[in-house]
Short mmCIF file of C-alpha atoms in Angstrom, two decimals:
data_model
loop_
_atom_site.label_atom_id
_atom_site.label_comp_id
_atom_site.label_asym_id
_atom_site.label_seq_id
_atom_site.Cartn_x
_atom_site.Cartn_y
_atom_site.Cartn_z
CA MET A 6 92.85 141.78 158.52
CA ALA A 7 93.61 143.00 155.04
CA LEU A 8 96.72 140.96 154.96
CA LEU A 9 94.75 137.87 156.10
CA LEU A 10 92.20 138.48 153.30
CA VAL A 11 94.96 138.77 150.77
CA SER A 12 96.72 135.74 151.95
CA GLY A 13 93.49 133.72 151.89
CA ALA A 14 92.60 134.82 148.44
CA ALA A 15 96.13 133.92 147.25
CA THR A 16 95.84 130.53 148.85
CA LEU A 17 92.43 129.86 147.05
CA PHE A 18 94.03 131.10 143.77
CA LEU A 19 96.95 128.74 144.10
CA LEU A 20 94.54 125.76 144.95
CA ALA A 21 92.57 126.59 141.78
CA VAL A 22 95.62 126.77 139.62
CA ARG A 23 96.99 123.47 141.03
CA ARG A 24 93.79 121.61 140.78
CA PRO A 25 93.93 119.37 137.61
CA GLN A 26 91.50 120.36 134.84
CA PRO A 27 89.66 117.97 132.52
CA VAL A 28 90.73 118.13 128.78
CA TRP A 29 90.39 116.00 125.63
CA VAL A 30 93.99 115.41 124.40
CA VAL A 31 93.48 114.56 120.62
CA SER A 32 96.05 113.51 117.90
CA ALA A 33 96.12 116.34 115.50
CA GLU A 34 94.90 114.41 112.56
CA PHE A 35 91.59 113.81 114.48
CA ALA A 36 91.21 117.15 116.17
CA GLY A 37 88.93 118.60 113.51
CA PRO A 38 86.44 115.73 113.37
CA TRP A 39 86.55 115.44 117.16
CA ARG A 40 85.58 119.07 117.55
CA GLY A 41 82.72 118.46 115.11
CA VAL A 42 81.47 115.52 117.15
CA LEU A 43 81.57 117.58 120.38
CA ALA A 44 79.86 120.55 118.82
CA ALA A 45 76.99 118.43 117.40
CA ALA A 46 76.26 116.60 120.69
CA ASP A 47 74.23 118.35 123.37
CA ASP A 48 75.44 115.96 126.12
CA ALA A 49 79.19 116.09 125.23
CA PRO A 50 81.54 116.92 128.12
CA ASP A 51 82.41 120.57 127.87
CA TRP A 52 86.12 120.08 128.00
CA PRO A 53 88.68 121.95 125.98
CA VAL A 54 90.57 120.21 123.25
CA ILE A 55 94.40 119.94 123.25
CA GLU A 56 95.86 118.96 119.94
CA LEU A 57 98.54 116.36 120.30
CA HIS A 58 101.46 116.56 117.90
CA GLU A 59 104.05 113.65 117.49
CA GLU A 60 102.23 111.74 120.15
CA ALA A 61 104.14 113.57 122.91
CA PHE A 62 101.95 115.10 125.70
CA GLU A 63 104.35 117.19 127.72
CA SER A 64 104.84 115.99 131.28
CA GLY A 65 104.27 119.60 132.58
CA SER A 66 100.89 119.77 130.89
CA ALA A 67 99.91 116.30 131.96
CA ARG A 68 100.46 117.28 135.60
CA GLN A 69 98.00 120.07 135.12
CA HIS A 70 95.20 117.92 133.51
CA TYR A 71 93.21 114.74 133.62
CA GLY A 72 90.89 113.51 130.97
CA LEU A 73 91.00 111.31 127.86
CA LEU A 74 93.68 110.86 125.30
CA VAL A 75 92.15 110.25 121.77
CA THR A 76 94.81 108.70 119.45
CA ALA A 77 95.25 105.94 116.80
CA GLU A 78 98.58 105.00 118.49
CA SER A 79 98.33 101.58 119.92
CA THR A 80 97.89 101.84 123.68
CA VAL A 81 96.84 98.22 124.51
CA GLY A 82 97.26 94.69 123.23
CA SER A 83 99.94 92.14 122.85
CA ASN A 84 102.27 91.01 120.05
CA GLY A 85 101.16 87.65 118.89
CA ASN A 86 104.52 86.01 119.56
CA ASP A 87 106.53 88.48 121.56
CA GLU A 88 108.83 89.28 118.69
CA PRO A 89 110.02 92.67 117.54
CA HIS A 90 107.99 92.91 114.43
CA PRO A 91 105.72 95.91 114.39
CA LEU A 92 102.41 94.16 114.78
CA VAL A 93 100.20 94.45 117.95
CA VAL A 94 97.47 91.89 118.02
CA HIS A 95 94.19 92.32 119.95
CA HIS A 96 92.04 89.11 120.47
CA HIS A 97 88.25 89.35 120.66
CA LEU A 98 88.31 93.11 120.76
CA ALA A 99 84.74 93.32 119.39
CA ARG A 100 83.43 91.47 122.45
CA ARG A 101 85.78 92.17 125.19
CA ALA A 102 86.62 95.42 126.96
CA ALA A 103 90.19 96.71 126.75
CA PRO A 104 92.16 96.99 130.01
CA ASP A 105 92.78 100.16 132.02
CA GLY A 106 89.62 101.77 130.86
CA THR A 107 90.84 102.20 127.24
CA ILE A 108 87.95 102.29 124.91
CA ALA A 109 88.04 101.38 121.14
CA LEU A 110 86.02 103.96 119.33
CA ALA A 111 86.37 103.27 115.63
CA LEU A 112 88.33 101.16 113.14
CA ASP A 113 89.89 101.64 109.67
CA PRO A 114 90.17 98.08 108.47
CA TRP A 115 92.14 96.70 105.50
CA LEU A 116 89.88 94.81 103.15
CA VAL A 117 89.99 93.51 99.66
CA PHE A 118 87.98 95.80 97.34
CA ARG A 119 86.49 94.75 93.90
CA ARG A 120 83.75 95.76 91.55
CA HIS A 121 80.39 94.13 91.83
CA THR A 122 80.94 92.21 88.54
CA THR A 123 84.36 90.81 89.74
CA GLU A 124 84.46 87.52 91.44
CA GLN A 125 85.73 87.31 95.13
CA LEU A 126 89.40 86.77 95.36
CA THR A 127 90.45 83.34 96.53
CA TYR A 128 93.30 82.14 98.73
CA ALA A 129 94.65 79.98 95.93
CA ALA A 130 94.96 83.08 93.78
CA LEU A 131 97.38 84.67 96.21
CA GLY A 132 100.26 82.12 96.05
CA GLY A 133 102.48 81.76 99.10
CA ASP A 134 105.33 83.92 100.25
CA GLN A 135 107.71 82.09 97.93
CA GLN A 136 105.79 81.48 94.62
CA PRO A 137 103.01 83.83 93.60
CA ALA A 138 100.20 82.52 91.46
CA PRO A 139 98.19 84.58 88.96
CA PRO A 140 94.56 85.44 89.84
CA GLU A 141 92.11 82.78 88.57
CA ARG A 142 90.30 83.50 85.32
CA GLY A 143 92.51 86.50 84.53
CA GLY A 144 92.58 89.84 86.29
CA VAL A 145 95.06 91.70 88.24
CA LEU A 146 96.07 92.15 91.91
CA LEU A 147 96.75 95.94 92.43
CA LEU A 148 99.52 97.26 94.71
CA PRO A 149 100.31 100.92 95.45
CA GLY A 150 103.96 99.87 95.95
CA SER A 151 105.27 103.41 96.68
CA ASP A 152 103.41 103.22 100.01
CA GLN A 153 105.39 101.22 102.45
CA ARG A 154 102.27 100.64 104.62
CA ALA A 155 100.78 98.67 101.70
CA LEU A 156 103.93 96.58 101.33
CA ARG A 157 104.00 95.78 105.11
CA ALA A 158 100.23 94.91 104.91
CA TRP A 159 100.71 92.26 102.24
CA THR A 160 103.89 91.03 103.90
CA ALA A 161 102.03 90.51 107.17
CA GLN A 162 99.31 88.50 105.39
CA LEU A 163 101.79 86.34 103.69
CA LEU A 164 103.72 85.66 106.93
CA GLN A 165 100.65 84.90 109.06
CA GLU A 166 101.46 81.32 109.97
CA ALA A 167 98.39 80.60 111.99
CA PRO A 168 95.40 82.68 112.99
CA GLY A 169 96.84 85.75 114.81
CA ARG A 170 100.36 84.48 114.80
CA PHE A 171 103.06 85.88 112.57
CA SER A 172 106.54 84.67 111.57
CA ASP A 173 109.18 85.71 114.16
CA ASP A 174 111.94 85.58 111.60
CA ILE A 175 112.83 89.28 110.99
CA GLU A 176 115.07 88.46 108.12
CA ARG A 177 112.32 86.59 106.56
CA TRP A 178 110.05 89.65 106.83
CA ASP A 179 112.63 91.66 105.09
CA ALA A 180 113.23 89.14 102.34
CA VAL A 181 109.46 88.60 101.61
CA ARG A 182 108.91 92.37 101.47
CA ASP A 183 111.78 92.95 99.12
CA ARG A 184 110.62 90.24 96.64
CA LEU A 185 106.96 90.95 96.95
CA THR A 186 106.58 92.51 93.60
CA ARG A 187 108.64 89.92 91.75
CA GLY A 188 107.09 87.02 89.76
CA GLY A 189 103.92 88.68 88.36
CA ARG A 190 101.74 88.73 91.51
CA PHE A 191 100.89 92.40 90.93
CA GLN A 192 100.50 94.81 88.09
CA ARG A 193 103.74 95.67 86.25
CA GLY A 194 105.78 98.41 87.77
CA ALA A 195 103.81 98.06 91.10
CA LEU A 196 106.60 99.83 93.06
CA THR A 197 106.00 103.04 91.07
CA TYR A 198 102.34 103.16 91.75
CA GLY A 199 100.72 105.46 94.32
CA TRP A 200 97.04 105.36 95.38
CA GLU A 201 96.05 107.86 92.75
CA ASP A 202 97.48 105.61 90.07
CA ILE A 203 95.64 102.51 91.36
CA TRP A 204 92.05 103.65 90.95
CA PRO A 205 91.86 103.83 87.12
CA ARG A 206 93.05 100.21 87.03
CA LEU A 207 90.37 99.09 89.65
CA PHE A 208 87.61 100.65 87.59
CA GLY A 209 89.23 99.55 84.23
CA PRO A 210 87.92 96.85 81.78
CA GLU A 211 89.75 93.81 83.40
CA PRO A 212 88.89 92.15 86.79
CA ALA A 213 90.94 93.79 89.66
CA TRP A 214 91.39 93.55 93.34
CA ILE A 215 93.00 96.01 95.79
CA TYR A 216 93.87 95.42 99.36
CA ALA A 217 93.45 98.73 101.02
CA PRO A 218 92.28 100.48 104.15
CA LEU A 219 88.62 101.48 104.17
CA SER A 220 89.46 105.16 104.58
CA ARG A 221 91.35 105.21 101.23
CA VAL A 222 88.45 103.91 99.30
CA GLN A 223 86.00 106.24 101.13
CA GLU A 224 87.85 109.17 99.52
CA LEU A 225 86.46 108.19 96.15
CA PRO A 226 83.29 109.78 94.78
CA GLY A 227 79.99 107.97 95.66
CA ASP A 228 79.34 106.90 92.16
CA ARG A 229 82.61 104.89 92.42
CA THR A 230 82.15 103.36 95.88
CA SER A 231 78.68 102.39 95.04
CA VAL A 232 79.87 99.77 92.60
CA LEU A 233 82.40 98.26 94.97
CA GLU A 234 82.32 95.17 97.22
CA ALA A 235 84.50 94.77 100.28
CA ASP A 236 85.69 91.40 101.47
CA ARG A 237 88.06 90.10 104.11
CA PHE A 238 91.46 88.98 103.03
CA PRO A 239 91.33 85.16 101.92
CA ILE A 240 92.54 82.62 104.43
CA PRO A 241 93.62 79.05 104.04
CA ASP A 242 90.75 76.51 103.94
CA HIS A 243 91.76 74.78 107.15
CA TRP A 244 91.54 77.95 109.32
CA ASN A 245 88.32 78.30 111.25
CA GLU A 246 88.91 81.89 112.28
CA TYR A 247 90.18 85.03 110.73
CA GLY A 248 91.46 88.54 111.69
CA VAL A 249 91.72 91.89 110.12
CA GLN A 250 94.46 94.60 110.11
CA ALA A 251 93.18 98.01 111.11
CA ARG A 252 93.98 101.38 112.53
CA ILE A 253 92.07 101.82 115.74
CA LEU A 254 90.98 105.05 117.27
CA TRP A 255 91.39 104.72 121.09
CA ALA A 256 90.33 106.79 124.04
CA LYS A 257 92.59 106.29 127.05
CA PRO A 258 91.92 107.81 130.38
CA PHE A 259 94.98 109.70 132.06
CA GLY A 260 95.60 111.52 135.27
CA MET A 261 93.26 109.06 137.24
CA GLN A 262 95.99 108.47 139.89
CA ARG A 263 95.59 112.14 140.94
CA LEU A 264 91.86 111.82 141.40
CA ARG A 265 90.25 110.92 144.68
CA SER A 266 87.84 108.00 144.22
CA GLY A 267 84.31 109.29 144.21
CA SER A 268 85.28 112.87 143.89
CA ARG A 269 83.60 115.22 141.37
CA SER A 270 86.58 114.98 139.01
CA ASP A 271 86.53 111.14 139.22
CA GLN A 272 82.80 111.14 138.41
CA ASP A 273 83.30 113.53 135.58
CA LEU A 274 85.79 111.28 134.00
CA ALA A 275 83.67 108.24 134.42
CA ARG A 276 80.68 110.01 132.75
CA ALA A 277 82.90 111.05 129.80
CA SER A 278 83.97 107.48 129.40
CA GLU A 279 80.54 106.18 129.55
CA TRP A 280 79.42 108.86 126.91
CA LEU A 281 82.07 107.62 124.55
CA ARG A 282 80.84 104.07 124.93
CA SER A 283 77.47 104.82 123.56
CA ALA A 284 76.37 103.69 120.09
CA GLU A 285 75.14 107.17 119.16
CA VAL A 286 78.43 108.81 119.92
CA GLN A 287 80.54 106.15 118.21
CA THR A 288 78.20 106.46 115.17
CA ALA A 289 79.06 110.11 114.98
CA ILE A 290 82.74 109.57 115.51
CA ALA A 291 82.98 106.86 112.73
CA ALA A 292 80.78 109.00 110.36
CA GLY A 293 83.17 111.88 110.72
CA LEU A 294 86.15 109.73 109.87
CA ARG A 295 84.28 107.49 107.44
CA TRP A 296 85.57 104.53 109.48
CA VAL A 297 83.74 101.72 111.15
CA PRO A 298 82.23 102.22 114.66
CA ALA A 299 83.45 99.88 117.25
CA HIS A 300 80.05 99.64 119.03
CA GLY A 301 77.89 96.73 117.90
CA GLN A 302 74.68 98.82 117.76
CA ALA A 303 76.33 101.80 116.04
CA ARG A 304 75.23 102.58 112.52
CA PRO A 305 77.83 102.49 109.58
CA VAL A 306 77.98 105.56 107.39
CA ASN A 307 77.42 103.75 104.02
CA PRO A 308 77.31 100.24 102.55
CA LEU A 309 81.02 99.81 102.28
CA ALA A 310 81.32 100.64 105.95
CA ALA A 311 78.45 98.24 106.66
CA ALA A 312 80.44 95.42 104.90
CA ALA A 313 83.58 96.33 106.82
CA ARG A 314 81.58 96.28 110.05
CA ARG A 315 80.32 92.78 109.36
CA THR A 316 84.00 91.74 108.71
CA TRP A 317 85.04 93.32 111.98
CA PHE A 318 82.39 91.63 114.04
CA GLY A 319 83.03 88.32 112.45
CA SER A 320 86.68 88.36 113.25
CA SER A 321 88.44 86.82 116.25
CA TYR A 322 91.36 89.20 116.35
CA VAL A 323 92.67 92.62 114.96
CA TRP A 324 96.16 93.55 114.36
CA GLU A 325 97.74 97.03 114.13
CA ASP A 326 100.96 97.98 112.20
CA THR A 327 102.55 100.20 114.79
CA THR A 328 105.42 101.46 112.52
CA ARG A 329 105.47 105.19 112.46
CA GLU A 330 105.99 106.09 108.72
CA THR A 331 104.18 108.37 106.36
CA GLY A 332 102.87 106.73 103.17
CA LYS A 333 102.29 108.40 99.82
#
């Protein structure tokens, strides 16, 4: 009898060990804010947080767990023209659910920032990919040229040939990026500027514009951000729709194939996904990151985020730059 009891206990122990456990798997850069959101919410799923480094969730760990992967690495979408440039385009993301249960939680959009007293930047002031034009009525376009992401963001805008469709000529991408700072479009010595060098020029005496991600500007003190306006990037007059570049924070279910439909684990995962879709939770997530909540009823953290939210919901498409590269 003793042997039977020990054997039975061992069997139960093995079943407990082998049963997948629910977890949040969160990219390391978001793990701190994510824990803050979970701690502040009384109804948050009480799952442990596993920090994800280098976007590699080990297969052994994956077999032991199910849950939601929280990452800004693109998980859904399609390239606008099926070419190998690093852009992933999402159409009508603000109004259409992503496939496979993936949830868009928050966005960090690229916008054109200017002081209240500076006029809005026009498309004519940009010039084409061949011949830049100086901004109208003086002023300067600012570029932190030491950040490759900023160079790629400008290159993508100049090579957007139709709404949501970008040039498929990779050699042209390289050529436009290489000559981006020639011809006087940006401040002198643009390639030597980092983000910390840009801000004095933006708040200097001359009119200035900077194309930047919202999160970069949100790092500035409140007395600086309070005098700024945020606009979408100018588009040609004959376009009747526009898009924005953004980083997107996604939540993607994983391990579902191991869950029996209708089981307790399956229901737990469904409840967690529904929790993430709520306006209240996405408000908290975006506030922690100082990004824009994806939910239409969520509250932006400040006026700049509110302007970014209006731009996001007015857009027909969003694109991500999927290049893995650390900027300065």
